[in-house]
Every structure is written in C-alpha cells, then in structure tokens.
Coordinates of C-alpha atoms and ligand atoms in Angstrom, one line a residue:
M1 CA 80.0 -19.0 -22.7
A2 CA 78.0 -20.5 -25.5
I3 CA 74.3 -21.0 -25.0
E4 CA 72.5 -23.8 -26.7
Q5 CA 69.6 -22.2 -28.4
E6 CA 67.5 -25.3 -28.5
K7 CA 67.9 -26.0 -24.8
F8 CA 67.0 -22.4 -24.1
E9 CA 63.8 -22.6 -26.2
Q10 CA 62.8 -25.9 -24.6
L11 CA 63.1 -24.2 -21.2
I12 CA 61.0 -21.3 -22.2
K13 CA 58.4 -23.7 -23.5
Q14 CA 58.3 -25.4 -20.2
F15 CA 57.1 -22.1 -18.6
T16 CA 54.7 -21.1 -21.4
L17 CA 50.9 -21.6 -21.1
D18 CA 48.7 -20.8 -24.1
T19 CA 45.1 -19.6 -23.9
D20 CA 43.6 -23.1 -24.2
Q21 CA 45.8 -24.5 -21.5
L22 CA 44.9 -21.6 -19.3
K23 CA 41.2 -22.1 -19.9
T24 CA 41.6 -25.8 -19.0
V25 CA 43.3 -24.7 -15.7
A26 CA 40.5 -22.3 -14.8
D27 CA 37.9 -24.8 -15.7
S28 CA 39.4 -27.6 -13.5
F29 CA 39.9 -25.1 -10.8
R30 CA 36.2 -24.4 -10.7
K31 CA 35.4 -28.1 -10.6
E32 CA 38.0 -28.8 -7.9
M33 CA 36.3 -26.1 -5.7
V34 CA 33.0 -28.1 -5.9
S35 CA 34.8 -31.3 -5.3
G36 CA 36.6 -29.9 -2.3
L37 CA 33.4 -28.4 -0.9
A38 CA 31.7 -31.9 -1.2
R39 CA 34.7 -33.4 0.6
E40 CA 35.3 -35.8 -2.3
E41 CA 38.2 -38.1 -2.0
G42 CA 41.3 -36.9 -3.9
A43 CA 40.1 -33.3 -4.0
S44 CA 43.2 -31.1 -4.0
M45 CA 41.7 -28.0 -2.4
A46 CA 40.7 -28.3 1.3
M47 CA 37.9 -25.6 1.0
L48 CA 38.0 -24.8 4.7
N49 CA 35.1 -23.1 6.4
S50 CA 36.4 -20.0 8.3
Y51 CA 33.3 -19.6 10.4
I52 CA 33.2 -15.9 9.7
G53 CA 31.2 -13.8 7.3
M54 CA 31.7 -10.4 5.7
P55 CA 32.1 -7.6 8.3
K56 CA 29.4 -4.9 8.7
G57 CA 31.8 -2.0 9.2
D58 CA 30.6 -1.1 12.6
E59 CA 33.2 -3.2 14.4
I60 CA 34.6 -1.0 17.2
G61 CA 37.3 -1.2 19.9
D62 CA 41.0 -2.0 20.5
F63 CA 42.1 -5.5 19.6
L64 CA 45.4 -7.3 19.2
A65 CA 46.3 -8.9 15.9
L66 CA 49.0 -11.6 15.6
D67 CA 50.3 -12.1 12.1
F68 CA 52.0 -15.5 11.9
G69 CA 52.5 -16.7 8.3
G70 CA 55.9 -15.9 7.0
T71 CA 59.4 -15.4 8.3
N72 CA 58.5 -12.0 9.8
L73 CA 56.2 -12.1 12.8
R74 CA 54.0 -9.2 13.7
V75 CA 51.9 -8.3 16.7
L76 CA 49.7 -5.2 16.4
N77 CA 47.4 -3.3 18.7
I78 CA 44.6 -2.0 16.4
H79 CA 41.8 0.4 17.0
L80 CA 38.7 -0.3 15.0
T81 CA 36.8 3.0 14.7
G82 CA 33.3 1.6 14.0
D83 CA 33.1 3.2 10.6
C84 CA 35.1 1.0 8.4
K85 CA 38.5 2.2 9.6
A86 CA 41.4 0.6 11.4
E87 CA 44.2 2.5 13.1
V88 CA 47.5 0.8 14.2
I89 CA 48.3 2.0 17.8
K90 CA 51.4 -0.2 18.2
K91 CA 53.3 -2.6 16.2
V92 CA 56.0 -5.1 17.2
A93 CA 57.7 -7.0 14.4
R94 CA 60.5 -9.5 14.5
P95 CA 62.0 -12.2 12.2
L96 CA 61.6 -15.8 13.0
V97 CA 64.8 -16.6 11.2
T98 CA 68.1 -14.8 11.6
E99 CA 71.8 -15.8 11.4
E100 CA 71.6 -16.6 15.1
Y101 CA 68.4 -18.5 15.4
N102 CA 65.8 -20.4 13.3
L103 CA 62.4 -20.8 14.9
I104 CA 60.7 -22.4 11.9
N105 CA 62.7 -25.3 10.7
K106 CA 62.9 -29.0 11.7
D107 CA 65.2 -28.2 14.6
A108 CA 63.0 -25.6 16.1
K109 CA 60.9 -26.4 19.3
A110 CA 57.3 -25.4 19.2
D111 CA 57.4 -24.1 22.8
D112 CA 60.3 -21.8 21.9
T113 CA 58.5 -20.4 18.9
F114 CA 55.3 -19.8 20.9
D115 CA 57.2 -18.3 23.8
F116 CA 58.9 -16.0 21.3
I117 CA 55.4 -14.9 20.1
A118 CA 54.1 -14.5 23.7
D119 CA 57.1 -12.2 24.5
M120 CA 56.1 -10.1 21.5
V121 CA 52.4 -10.0 22.6
A122 CA 53.6 -8.9 26.0
E123 CA 55.6 -6.1 24.4
A124 CA 52.6 -5.0 22.4
V125 CA 50.5 -4.5 25.6
E126 CA 53.3 -3.2 27.7
G127 CA 52.0 -0.5 30.0
V128 CA 48.3 -1.4 29.6
E129 CA 48.2 -4.4 31.9
D130 CA 44.9 -3.3 33.5
K131 CA 42.9 -3.7 30.3
K132 CA 41.8 -6.9 28.7
F133 CA 42.5 -7.6 25.1
Y134 CA 41.0 -10.1 22.7
L135 CA 43.5 -11.3 20.2
G136 CA 42.8 -12.2 16.6
H137 CA 45.3 -14.6 15.1
T138 CA 46.1 -14.6 11.4
F139 CA 47.6 -18.0 11.0
S140 CA 48.5 -18.5 7.4
F141 CA 48.8 -22.3 7.0
P142 CA 46.1 -24.9 6.2
S143 CA 44.1 -25.4 9.3
I144 CA 40.8 -27.2 9.8
Q145 CA 38.4 -25.2 11.9
E146 CA 35.4 -26.2 14.0
N147 CA 34.6 -22.6 15.0
I148 CA 36.2 -19.2 14.9
Y149 CA 38.6 -20.1 17.7
N150 CA 39.5 -23.6 17.1
A151 CA 42.0 -24.1 14.1
R152 CA 44.0 -27.2 14.0
L153 CA 47.1 -27.1 11.7
I154 CA 46.8 -29.7 9.0
N155 CA 50.3 -29.4 7.7
W156 CA 53.0 -26.8 7.4
T157 CA 53.7 -25.2 4.0
K158 CA 56.2 -22.6 2.7
E159 CA 59.0 -24.9 4.0
F160 CA 58.1 -24.3 7.7
A161 CA 58.7 -27.6 9.6
I162 CA 58.4 -26.9 13.4
P163 CA 57.8 -30.3 14.9
G164 CA 54.9 -30.9 17.3
V165 CA 52.4 -28.3 15.8
E166 CA 50.7 -30.3 13.0
G167 CA 47.4 -31.7 14.4
E168 CA 47.4 -29.2 17.3
V169 CA 45.0 -26.3 18.0
V170 CA 47.4 -23.4 17.4
N171 CA 45.5 -21.0 19.7
D172 CA 45.9 -23.5 22.6
L173 CA 49.6 -23.5 22.0
L174 CA 49.6 -19.7 22.1
K175 CA 47.4 -19.6 25.2
A176 CA 49.8 -22.0 27.0
A177 CA 52.8 -19.8 26.0
L178 CA 51.0 -16.6 27.2
E179 CA 50.4 -18.4 30.6
R180 CA 54.1 -19.5 30.8
K181 CA 55.0 -15.8 30.2
G182 CA 52.5 -14.5 32.7
V183 CA 50.6 -12.5 30.2
K184 CA 47.2 -12.5 31.9
N185 CA 45.2 -9.8 30.1
V186 CA 45.3 -11.2 26.5
E187 CA 42.8 -13.8 25.3
P188 CA 43.2 -15.3 21.9
N189 CA 39.6 -15.7 20.7
S190 CA 39.8 -16.2 16.9
V191 CA 41.9 -17.6 14.1
I192 CA 41.8 -16.7 10.4
N193 CA 43.8 -17.4 7.3
D194 CA 45.7 -14.4 5.8
T195 CA 43.4 -14.7 2.7
V196 CA 40.4 -14.3 4.9
A197 CA 42.1 -11.4 6.7
V198 CA 42.7 -9.6 3.4
L199 CA 39.1 -10.1 2.3
L200 CA 37.7 -8.9 5.7
A201 CA 39.9 -5.8 5.5
A202 CA 39.1 -5.1 1.9
A203 CA 35.4 -5.2 2.6
Y204 CA 35.9 -1.9 4.6
Q205 CA 37.3 -0.2 1.5
Y206 CA 35.5 -2.1 -1.4
P207 CA 32.2 -3.6 -0.2
D208 CA 31.7 -5.5 -3.5
T209 CA 34.7 -7.7 -2.8
R210 CA 34.1 -11.4 -2.5
I211 CA 37.5 -12.9 -3.2
G212 CA 40.7 -12.4 -1.3
V213 CA 44.1 -13.5 -2.5
I214 CA 47.6 -13.7 -1.1
Y215 CA 50.3 -13.6 -3.8
A216 CA 53.5 -13.4 -1.8
T217 CA 55.9 -16.0 -0.3
G218 CA 53.0 -18.3 -0.4
Y219 CA 49.9 -18.4 -2.6
N220 CA 46.3 -18.9 -1.6
A221 CA 42.8 -17.5 -2.0
C222 CA 39.4 -17.4 -0.3
Y223 CA 35.9 -16.4 -1.3
F224 CA 32.6 -15.7 0.4
E225 CA 30.3 -18.7 0.1
S226 CA 26.6 -17.7 0.4
N227 CA 25.2 -21.1 -0.2
H228 CA 26.9 -23.9 1.7
K229 CA 25.5 -27.2 0.5
D230 CA 25.8 -28.7 4.0
G231 CA 23.5 -26.1 5.4
A232 CA 26.3 -24.2 7.2
A233 CA 25.8 -20.4 7.6
P234 CA 27.2 -18.2 4.8
S235 CA 30.9 -17.7 5.5
I236 CA 34.3 -17.2 4.0
V237 CA 36.0 -20.3 2.6
N238 CA 39.7 -20.6 2.7
M239 CA 40.3 -22.6 -0.5
E240 CA 44.0 -23.6 0.3
C241 CA 44.3 -23.5 -3.5
G242 CA 48.1 -23.5 -3.3
N243 CA 47.6 -27.3 -3.2
F244 CA 45.6 -27.3 -6.5
D245 CA 47.1 -30.1 -8.5
K246 CA 45.3 -30.4 -11.8
L247 CA 48.3 -29.0 -13.6
A248 CA 50.8 -30.2 -16.1
L249 CA 54.1 -30.1 -14.3
S250 CA 57.3 -29.3 -16.3
S251 CA 60.5 -31.2 -15.5
C252 CA 61.8 -28.0 -13.7
D253 CA 58.6 -28.2 -11.5
E254 CA 59.3 -31.8 -10.8
E255 CA 62.9 -31.1 -9.9
L256 CA 61.8 -28.4 -7.5
N257 CA 59.1 -30.7 -5.9
A258 CA 61.7 -33.4 -5.3
K259 CA 63.9 -31.0 -3.4
S260 CA 61.1 -29.5 -1.3
E261 CA 59.9 -30.4 2.2
R262 CA 56.6 -31.8 0.8
P263 CA 57.1 -33.1 -2.8
A264 CA 53.5 -34.2 -3.3
N265 CA 52.0 -30.9 -2.0
Q266 CA 51.4 -27.3 -3.0
H267 CA 51.9 -27.8 -6.7
L268 CA 50.1 -24.5 -7.7
E269 CA 51.9 -22.6 -5.0
K270 CA 55.2 -23.9 -6.2
M271 CA 54.5 -22.6 -9.7
I272 CA 53.2 -19.2 -8.6
S273 CA 54.6 -17.9 -5.3
G274 CA 57.6 -15.8 -4.4
R275 CA 59.1 -18.6 -2.2
Y276 CA 59.6 -20.8 -5.2
M277 CA 60.0 -18.6 -8.4
G278 CA 63.6 -17.9 -7.7
E279 CA 64.3 -21.6 -7.2
L280 CA 62.7 -22.4 -10.5
L281 CA 65.0 -19.9 -12.2
T282 CA 68.0 -21.6 -10.4
I283 CA 66.9 -24.9 -11.8
A284 CA 66.4 -23.6 -15.3
A285 CA 69.7 -21.6 -15.3
A286 CA 71.7 -24.5 -14.0
R287 CA 70.3 -26.7 -16.9
L288 CA 71.1 -24.0 -19.4
S289 CA 74.6 -23.3 -18.2
G290 CA 75.5 -26.8 -17.2
K291 CA 76.8 -25.3 -13.9
E292 CA 75.7 -25.9 -10.4
I293 CA 74.3 -22.8 -8.6
A294 CA 74.9 -23.0 -4.9
D295 CA 73.0 -19.9 -3.9
D296 CA 69.4 -19.9 -5.2
F297 CA 68.0 -16.9 -7.1
T298 CA 65.1 -15.2 -5.3
A299 CA 61.9 -13.5 -6.4
I300 CA 63.6 -10.2 -5.7
D301 CA 66.3 -11.2 -8.2
I302 CA 63.6 -11.9 -10.7
S303 CA 62.0 -8.5 -10.1
D304 CA 65.4 -6.9 -10.5
M305 CA 66.0 -8.7 -13.8
L306 CA 62.6 -7.7 -15.1
A307 CA 63.3 -4.1 -14.3
D308 CA 66.8 -4.1 -15.7
D309 CA 68.2 -1.7 -18.2
E310 CA 69.1 -2.7 -21.8
N311 CA 72.6 -3.6 -20.9
S312 CA 71.4 -6.0 -18.2
T313 CA 73.6 -4.2 -15.7
K314 CA 71.8 -5.7 -12.6
T315 CA 71.4 -9.1 -14.1
L316 CA 75.1 -9.3 -14.8
A317 CA 75.8 -8.4 -11.2
I318 CA 73.3 -11.0 -9.9
M319 CA 74.8 -13.6 -12.2
K320 CA 78.3 -12.9 -11.0
A321 CA 77.2 -13.2 -7.4
K322 CA 75.2 -16.4 -7.8
M323 CA 76.7 -18.2 -10.8
G324 CA 80.3 -17.0 -10.4
F325 CA 80.5 -15.7 -14.0
E326 CA 79.0 -13.0 -16.2
C327 CA 78.3 -12.9 -19.9
P328 CA 76.0 -10.5 -21.7
E329 CA 74.3 -13.1 -23.9
C330 CA 73.7 -15.4 -20.9
A331 CA 72.3 -12.4 -18.9
Q332 CA 69.8 -11.7 -21.7
K333 CA 68.7 -15.3 -21.7
L334 CA 68.4 -15.4 -18.0
R335 CA 66.2 -12.4 -18.1
E336 CA 64.0 -14.1 -20.7
L337 CA 63.7 -17.1 -18.4
A338 CA 62.9 -14.9 -15.4
K339 CA 60.2 -13.3 -17.5
A340 CA 58.7 -16.6 -18.6
I341 CA 58.6 -17.8 -15.0
S342 CA 56.9 -14.7 -13.8
V343 CA 54.4 -14.5 -16.7
R344 CA 53.4 -18.1 -16.1
S345 CA 52.9 -17.3 -12.4
A346 CA 50.7 -14.3 -13.1
R347 CA 48.6 -16.2 -15.7
L348 CA 48.0 -19.1 -13.3
A349 CA 47.1 -16.6 -10.6
A350 CA 44.5 -15.1 -13.1
A351 CA 43.1 -18.6 -13.8
A352 CA 42.8 -19.2 -10.1
M353 CA 40.8 -16.0 -9.8
V354 CA 38.5 -17.0 -12.6
G355 CA 37.5 -20.3 -10.9
P356 CA 35.8 -18.5 -7.9
I357 CA 34.5 -15.7 -10.1
W358 CA 32.6 -18.4 -12.1
H359 CA 31.6 -20.3 -9.0
I360 CA 30.1 -17.2 -7.3
A361 CA 28.2 -16.1 -10.4
G362 CA 26.8 -19.6 -11.0
D363 CA 24.2 -19.3 -13.7
N364 CA 23.9 -15.5 -13.3
P365 CA 25.9 -12.9 -15.1
I366 CA 29.3 -12.0 -13.5
E367 CA 28.9 -9.0 -11.2
A368 CA 31.3 -6.0 -11.0
Q369 CA 33.7 -6.6 -8.2
H370 CA 37.1 -6.0 -6.7
I371 CA 39.4 -8.8 -6.0
A372 CA 41.5 -8.0 -2.9
V373 CA 45.2 -9.0 -3.3
D374 CA 48.0 -8.6 -0.9
G375 CA 51.5 -9.7 -1.2
S376 CA 55.0 -8.7 -2.4
V377 CA 54.7 -10.5 -5.8
F378 CA 51.5 -8.7 -6.8
Q379 CA 52.8 -5.4 -5.3
F380 CA 56.3 -5.3 -6.6
M381 CA 57.1 -7.8 -9.4
P382 CA 57.2 -5.8 -12.7
G383 CA 54.5 -6.7 -15.2
V384 CA 52.5 -9.1 -12.9
Q385 CA 49.4 -6.9 -12.5
D386 CA 49.2 -6.2 -16.3
T387 CA 49.7 -9.8 -17.1
I388 CA 46.8 -10.8 -14.7
K389 CA 44.5 -8.2 -16.4
A390 CA 45.4 -9.5 -19.9
A391 CA 44.9 -13.1 -18.8
L392 CA 41.5 -12.3 -17.2
A393 CA 40.4 -10.8 -20.6
E394 CA 41.6 -13.9 -22.4
L395 CA 39.6 -16.1 -20.0
L396 CA 36.5 -14.1 -19.5
G397 CA 36.3 -12.0 -22.6
A398 CA 36.8 -8.2 -22.6
E399 CA 33.3 -7.3 -21.4
D400 CA 33.3 -9.5 -18.2
A401 CA 37.0 -8.9 -17.5
A402 CA 36.2 -5.1 -17.4
K403 CA 34.0 -5.9 -14.4
I404 CA 36.8 -7.4 -12.4
S405 CA 39.3 -5.1 -10.6
P406 CA 42.1 -6.9 -8.8
V407 CA 43.3 -4.3 -6.2
L408 CA 46.2 -4.2 -3.8
V409 CA 45.0 -4.2 -0.2
T410 CA 47.9 -4.0 2.3
G411 CA 47.8 -4.5 6.0
G412 CA 44.9 -6.9 5.8
S413 CA 46.6 -9.5 8.1
G414 CA 46.4 -7.0 11.0
T415 CA 43.0 -5.3 10.2
G416 CA 41.4 -8.6 9.4
A417 CA 42.6 -10.3 12.6
A418 CA 41.3 -7.3 14.6
I419 CA 37.9 -7.6 12.9
A420 CA 37.8 -11.3 13.6
A421 CA 38.6 -10.7 17.3
C422 CA 35.9 -8.1 17.5
V423 CA 33.3 -10.4 15.8
A424 CA 34.3 -13.3 18.1
S425 CA 34.1 -11.2 21.2
K426 CA 30.3 -10.5 20.7
Ligands
BGC1 C1 49.3 -21.5 3.0 C2 48.1 -20.7 3.1 C3 48.4 -19.2 3.1 C4 49.3 -18.9 1.9 C5 49.7 -17.5 1.8 C6 50.2 -21.1 1.9 O1 51.4 -21.8 1.9 O2 49.0 -22.9 2.9 O3 47.3 -21.0 4.3 O4 47.2 -18.5 2.9 O5 50.5 -19.7 2.0 O6 50.4 -17.1 3.0

C-alpha cells in the first residue's frame, strides 16, 4: 500500500511540540494553577483542597484501603508500622468490567457498583469481624471536598459514566452499601485522590517530595501547598490538571474529543494518558491509510511498537490484527506515529511538572526534590522517562533540571489511603 509522504509528515507535525511551544505550555500551566486557586471563572484546573498534609512517618495500625479509579478495583488490608513502612496483609482485586458485566458505563447502576465494592471489603476483613477498621478511600476522579471524609464527585472522567454518582458524597454511597451488605466493623473515614495517595506514600521513602503524579489510564498531579491564600491550613492540592486546556489541539485531538464521553473536558489528559494515546494512533493511522479501523490501538500496542525490532515484527502483527493488512513500509510509518504520540505525551507531562515546580519555588531557587510518579505509562512505555528528563532540562536548564528526580512509586493508592485513614482516625 502506498503511503502519501506529505500526509504522513503533516500527521507527525500535529504531534510535535518544539521548545518554545513547550515553554508556553509550562508557563500557562503555572498561571492556571494560580487562577484555579483563586477560583477565577474559566480556570481549567479545579485545584481541590484535599484537607490532608504530608505524613509524619509515625502512622501506625491496621487500615483498609479502597482503590477505586480504574477498571480494576482493589481493597487492601494494610499495616502501617509507625516507621515509614507499610505492609500489605491482604489484597482483594477484581475488574469492574468483564465480558459478562460492566459496572462503569451508562447502563451500570450505582447501587450495584457500590454493592460489588462492599462485597470486596467484606472479603478483605473476612475472619476478623470482631475488630473495627477505618477505611481510606482512594477515589480517583475530580471531587470537591469539605473535609477529609466528605468528597463529592464533580464529574466522571476516563470514560466512566455510572449514573447517579455525580454530585454525591461517594463515601456516603459506600457506607450505605456496607450497611446493605451487613458489614458492621468497617468505617470509611477519608477520601483522597490517587495523586495525593502517591505523594503521601512517597513521603515515606523520599521526604523531599512535594509533587505527586499519576501517569496511567488517566493523568493528573497534586502538590503540597504551604501557603493557601484563603487562610486554609497547609495541605495537598489535587490539581485535576487533566482538564488543563490552554493547549493548541490538533485535528486528531479534536476528532478524539468529539468521540469521547465529554468532548469539552480533560484536554491535557486526552493528549497524555494511556486511555487515549492508542485512540490517537487509531485516528492518525486511519487518516494515513484511508481505512477505517474498527478495533482501536491501545497504549500497550504503542509500547510494543516502540520496543519492536528492526523488522517491525510485532508492529506488523498488530497491524494485521487491527487494520486487516500488513505492509513493512506502513509498519515503519505507524511506529514513527506511535513514537511522536508518546514523545508529545511525555513532553507535556514534563511541562505539567515544571508548572508546580515553579509555583512551589516562587521567588526562591528551585530546591532538590523527587517527583513521585505512579502509573503504567511512566513505568512501562519505552523512552517516556528519558524524554521527561530531557524536556525538564529544556524547560529548566541543565542545572535546575539536575535537582529534579522523577521517581516511580508504586502501590501508593493503597499505602496513601491507609495513611489517610490513620490521620483521619486521630
Ligand atoms: C481524574 C483524576 C485522577 C487521574 C488519574 C483523571 O481522569 O480526573 O482525579 O487523579 O485520572 O487516575
């Protein structure tokens, strides 16, 4: 099949951000943070107070952690040792979507989803009914909080669409389900976002961490705000920066938006996260080949293409499965498109780190720090971590960039929720 070189080059250009463009993104990001904190109209980042600060490390006891934020749901029984360590005593994990059921789409019923969760909580405490557990809930969707317990879902993201949950206090829905299921010894007492969870957990390992990032199915970040202008106590702010919108969208981005559950929302997330990168490649590949692609590429396909051998063996197999044909020249082009999409994602992720780095430093020099990152894209997509480092140097200069260490912190959703449950129980 013949590939039109011009069309290909235009597509690559759509996914290319030069240094100046990246600097503009980082700069507007920093401004949007201030605008969101001041609750200005039109601010794209919600900048939500989490009502929790950095942990001390002396948190101790057994706590339940519920991780609700992706298609896989987890309930963990975690022992905090009191000296910056967390041990998983029991873990129950189950998908919310299988071929038999879907507990996250428009046809799902909120009570069914929360009953399903309550059953998993019951399983996690099976055999220890005589002991009371506080439960920390890592709920990874934009939620407005009044305190550490009370988080009201603003809107679903990541293509979740369960009716009847937006506007509700999610822990109340969980409590009601626990009551329906007769689980009497578990008390949900806190809610945190997954970015907050990763930051709390990272503080145990790297005390200089002030920024937490999730770079996975979804994309978001939080940071520790020591100087709330409204007089609130120092606390971690969930930026909900997946919704950052001061971005030049390409026509492929526009097409993806139009097909999504919420076309006007989550523009940055749709350019960065694992949930959408594959779809962007589908859109680009369909334009290039002039063929419809029924089965979307995934972020895993992109990773496979990036790690492929010089004969594009894996890419050819993926093409055959998803596009119905294979051709070595097209496979090569597909890999270049996949690379452009993933490099743009990582460069934008770096710009979104630089915003809070600048904000935290203010007029002072940037301090040496770790940035805690969890998520499959950061962990597994070839080249992403190196691209972030290079982009940080482009944006900050080599000297300041050398002070910044983005580091993978896994298991934060569990540990962070246990820490939150412990803090809230005091
Ligand atoms: C949600 C965030 C979450 C992120 C990563 C986004 O879609 O809005 O709350 O932190 O995904 O899970």
